[in-house]
CSV table of C-alpha atoms in Angstrom, one decimal:
chain,number,residue,atom,x,y,z
F,1,UNK,CA,-25.9,-35.9,47.0
F,2,UNK,CA,-29.0,-34.3,45.9
F,3,UNK,CA,-29.8,-33.5,42.3
F,4,UNK,CA,-29.6,-29.7,43.0
F,5,UNK,CA,-26.0,-30.1,44.2
F,6,UNK,CA,-25.1,-32.2,41.2
F,7,UNK,CA,-26.6,-29.6,38.8
F,8,UNK,CA,-24.7,-26.8,40.6
F,9,UNK,CA,-21.4,-28.7,40.3
F,10,UNK,CA,-22.1,-29.4,36.6
F,11,UNK,CA,-22.8,-25.6,36.0
F,12,UNK,CA,-19.6,-24.7,37.8
F,13,UNK,CA,-17.6,-27.2,35.7
F,14,UNK,CA,-19.2,-25.9,32.5
F,15,UNK,CA,-18.4,-22.3,33.4
F,16,UNK,CA,-14.8,-23.3,34.3
F,17,UNK,CA,-14.5,-25.2,30.9
F,18,UNK,CA,-15.9,-22.2,29.0
F,19,UNK,CA,-13.5,-19.7,30.8
F,20,UNK,CA,-10.6,-22.1,30.1
F,21,UNK,CA,-11.5,-22.2,26.4
F,22,UNK,CA,-11.8,-18.5,26.2
F,23,UNK,CA,-8.4,-18.1,28.0
F,24,UNK,CA,-6.7,-20.4,25.5
F,25,UNK,CA,-8.4,-18.6,22.6
F,26,UNK,CA,-7.2,-15.2,23.8
F,27,UNK,CA,-3.7,-16.6,24.4
F,28,UNK,CA,-3.5,-17.8,20.8
F,29,UNK,CA,-4.8,-14.5,19.4
F,30,UNK,CA,-2.3,-12.6,21.4
F,31,UNK,CA,0.6,-14.9,20.3
F,32,UNK,CA,-0.5,-14.5,16.6
F,33,UNK,CA,-0.7,-10.7,16.9
F,34,UNK,CA,2.7,-10.6,18.5
F,35,UNK,CA,4.2,-12.8,15.7
F,36,UNK,CA,2.6,-10.7,13.0
F,37,UNK,CA,4.0,-7.5,14.6
F,38,UNK,CA,7.5,-9.1,14.6
F,39,UNK,CA,7.2,-10.1,10.9
F,40,UNK,CA,5.8,-6.7,10.0
F,41,UNK,CA,8.7,-5.0,11.8
F,42,UNK,CA,10.8,-5.7,8.7
F,43,UNK,CA,8.3,-4.1,6.4
F,44,UNK,CA,8.6,-0.4,5.5
F,45,UNK,CA,6.3,1.9,7.4
F,46,UNK,CA,5.4,3.5,4.1
F,47,UNK,CA,5.5,1.8,0.7
F,48,UNK,CA,6.8,4.9,-1.0
F,49,UNK,CA,5.3,7.9,-2.8
F,50,UNK,CA,5.0,9.6,-6.2
F,51,UNK,CA,6.4,13.1,-6.5
F,52,UNK,CA,4.4,15.2,-9.0
F,53,UNK,CA,6.9,16.6,-11.5
F,54,UNK,CA,4.4,18.3,-13.8
F,55,UNK,CA,0.7,18.7,-13.9
F,56,UNK,CA,-1.2,21.3,-16.1
F,57,UNK,CA,-4.4,21.0,-14.0
F,58,UNK,CA,-2.6,21.8,-10.8
F,59,UNK,CA,-4.2,19.0,-8.7
F,60,UNK,CA,-2.2,17.4,-7.2
F,61,UNK,CA,0.2,20.4,-7.2
F,62,UNK,CA,3.7,20.2,-8.7
F,63,UNK,CA,6.4,18.9,-6.2
F,64,UNK,CA,3.8,17.4,-3.9
F,65,UNK,CA,4.1,13.8,-2.7
F,66,UNK,CA,1.3,11.3,-3.1
F,67,UNK,CA,1.6,8.3,-0.7
F,68,UNK,CA,1.3,4.8,-2.2
F,69,UNK,CA,-0.9,2.0,-0.9
F,70,UNK,CA,0.1,-1.6,-1.7
F,71,UNK,CA,-2.4,-1.5,-4.5
F,72,UNK,CA,-2.8,2.0,-6.0
F,73,UNK,CA,-5.1,2.8,-8.9
F,74,UNK,CA,-4.7,6.0,-11.0
F,75,UNK,CA,-7.3,7.5,-13.1
F,76,UNK,CA,-10.0,10.1,-13.6
F,77,UNK,CA,-12.8,8.2,-11.8
F,78,UNK,CA,-13.4,9.1,-8.1
F,79,UNK,CA,-13.0,5.5,-6.9
F,80,UNK,CA,-9.2,5.6,-7.8
F,81,UNK,CA,-6.6,6.1,-5.1
F,82,UNK,CA,-5.1,8.9,-7.1
F,83,UNK,CA,-7.7,10.9,-9.0
F,84,UNK,CA,-6.4,13.1,-11.9
F,85,UNK,CA,-8.8,15.5,-13.6
F,86,UNK,CA,-7.3,15.4,-17.1
F,87,UNK,CA,-9.2,14.7,-20.3
F,88,UNK,CA,-6.3,12.6,-21.6
F,89,UNK,CA,-6.6,10.2,-18.6
F,90,UNK,CA,-9.0,7.2,-18.6
F,91,UNK,CA,-11.4,6.5,-15.8
F,92,UNK,CA,-9.2,3.6,-14.7
F,93,UNK,CA,-5.9,4.3,-16.3
F,94,UNK,CA,-3.0,2.6,-14.5
F,95,UNK,CA,-2.3,0.3,-11.6
F,96,UNK,CA,0.7,0.4,-9.2
F,97,UNK,CA,1.0,-2.8,-7.1
F,98,UNK,CA,3.5,-4.0,-4.5
F,99,UNK,CA,4.3,-7.6,-5.3
F,100,UNK,CA,7.3,-9.7,-4.2
F,101,UNK,CA,8.9,-6.7,-2.5
F,102,UNK,CA,8.9,-4.6,-5.7
F,103,UNK,CA,6.6,-2.1,-7.4
F,104,UNK,CA,4.8,-3.1,-10.6
F,105,UNK,CA,3.3,-0.7,-13.1
F,106,UNK,CA,0.5,-1.7,-15.4
F,107,UNK,CA,-1.5,0.2,-17.9
F,108,UNK,CA,-5.2,-0.8,-17.6
F,109,UNK,CA,-6.0,-0.6,-21.3
F,110,UNK,CA,-6.2,3.2,-21.4
F,111,UNK,CA,-6.8,4.9,-24.7
F,112,UNK,CA,-3.8,7.3,-24.5
F,113,UNK,CA,-1.4,4.8,-22.7
F,114,UNK,CA,1.1,5.1,-19.9
F,115,UNK,CA,4.7,6.0,-20.3
F,116,UNK,CA,7.6,4.8,-18.1
F,117,UNK,CA,10.7,6.8,-18.7
F,118,UNK,CA,9.2,8.0,-22.0
F,119,UNK,CA,8.6,4.4,-23.2
F,120,UNK,CA,5.0,3.2,-23.7
F,121,UNK,CA,3.9,0.3,-21.6
F,122,UNK,CA,2.6,-2.8,-23.2
F,123,UNK,CA,2.9,-5.2,-20.3
F,124,UNK,CA,3.2,-4.9,-16.5
F,125,UNK,CA,6.8,-3.9,-15.6
F,126,UNK,CA,8.9,-3.6,-12.4
F,127,UNK,CA,9.7,0.0,-11.6
F,128,UNK,CA,12.3,1.4,-9.2
F,129,UNK,CA,13.2,4.6,-7.4
F,130,UNK,CA,13.7,7.5,-9.7
F,131,UNK,CA,11.6,6.1,-12.6
F,132,UNK,CA,9.3,8.7,-14.2
F,133,UNK,CA,5.7,7.7,-14.9
F,134,UNK,CA,3.7,9.8,-17.4
F,135,UNK,CA,-0.1,9.6,-17.4
F,136,UNK,CA,-1.8,12.1,-19.7
F,137,UNK,CA,-0.3,15.5,-18.9
F,138,UNK,CA,0.9,14.4,-15.4
F,139,UNK,CA,4.4,13.2,-14.7
F,140,UNK,CA,5.4,11.4,-11.5
F,141,UNK,CA,8.7,10.2,-10.1
F,142,UNK,CA,8.7,7.1,-7.8
F,143,UNK,CA,10.4,7.7,-4.5
F,144,UNK,CA,11.0,4.8,-2.1
F,145,UNK,CA,11.9,4.9,1.6
F,146,UNK,CA,15.6,4.8,2.1
F,147,UNK,CA,16.5,5.4,-1.6
F,148,UNK,CA,18.9,8.1,-2.7
F,149,UNK,CA,16.1,9.7,-4.8
F,150,UNK,CA,14.0,10.4,-1.7
F,151,UNK,CA,14.8,13.5,0.3
F,152,UNK,CA,18.0,14.6,-1.4
F,153,UNK,CA,18.6,18.0,0.0
F,154,UNK,CA,22.2,18.7,-0.9
F,155,UNK,CA,23.1,19.2,2.8
F,156,UNK,CA,25.7,16.6,3.9
F,157,UNK,CA,26.0,15.3,7.3
F,158,UNK,CA,29.2,16.4,9.1
F,159,UNK,CA,30.0,12.7,9.6
F,160,UNK,CA,30.1,11.9,5.9
């Protein structure tokens, strides 16, 4: 065999090895994506929302829903997830975080404090559907997917 033939065979073998490696890599990526999708299937499509009960500034409007992210910051500064233009609200006022399959509310050292069901927060606390959060002049009610608090319309299904 000539050296040109050996080099051609080595190149073909290298290309086959590279393609095999890429095939295995894509298989593992696909399997991981599929497993993640199955695990995430048990997670709620939405984490919940805050219903605006009162707001003297009008933004967000009363009775509107504000969707929650797994980590939601509330304050006057524009980098917050929920921006409230109220002089009683600090730049970074409060934090709502989804940990261990439950919502936690924490005051971030604001000057005027955060109230949960009319009680001032001193430490992070677990909150649940129907709890009322007061930040400055704005009051929110936590609504979670599948809870009785969300979407009550007073209309009963004929099967119930």
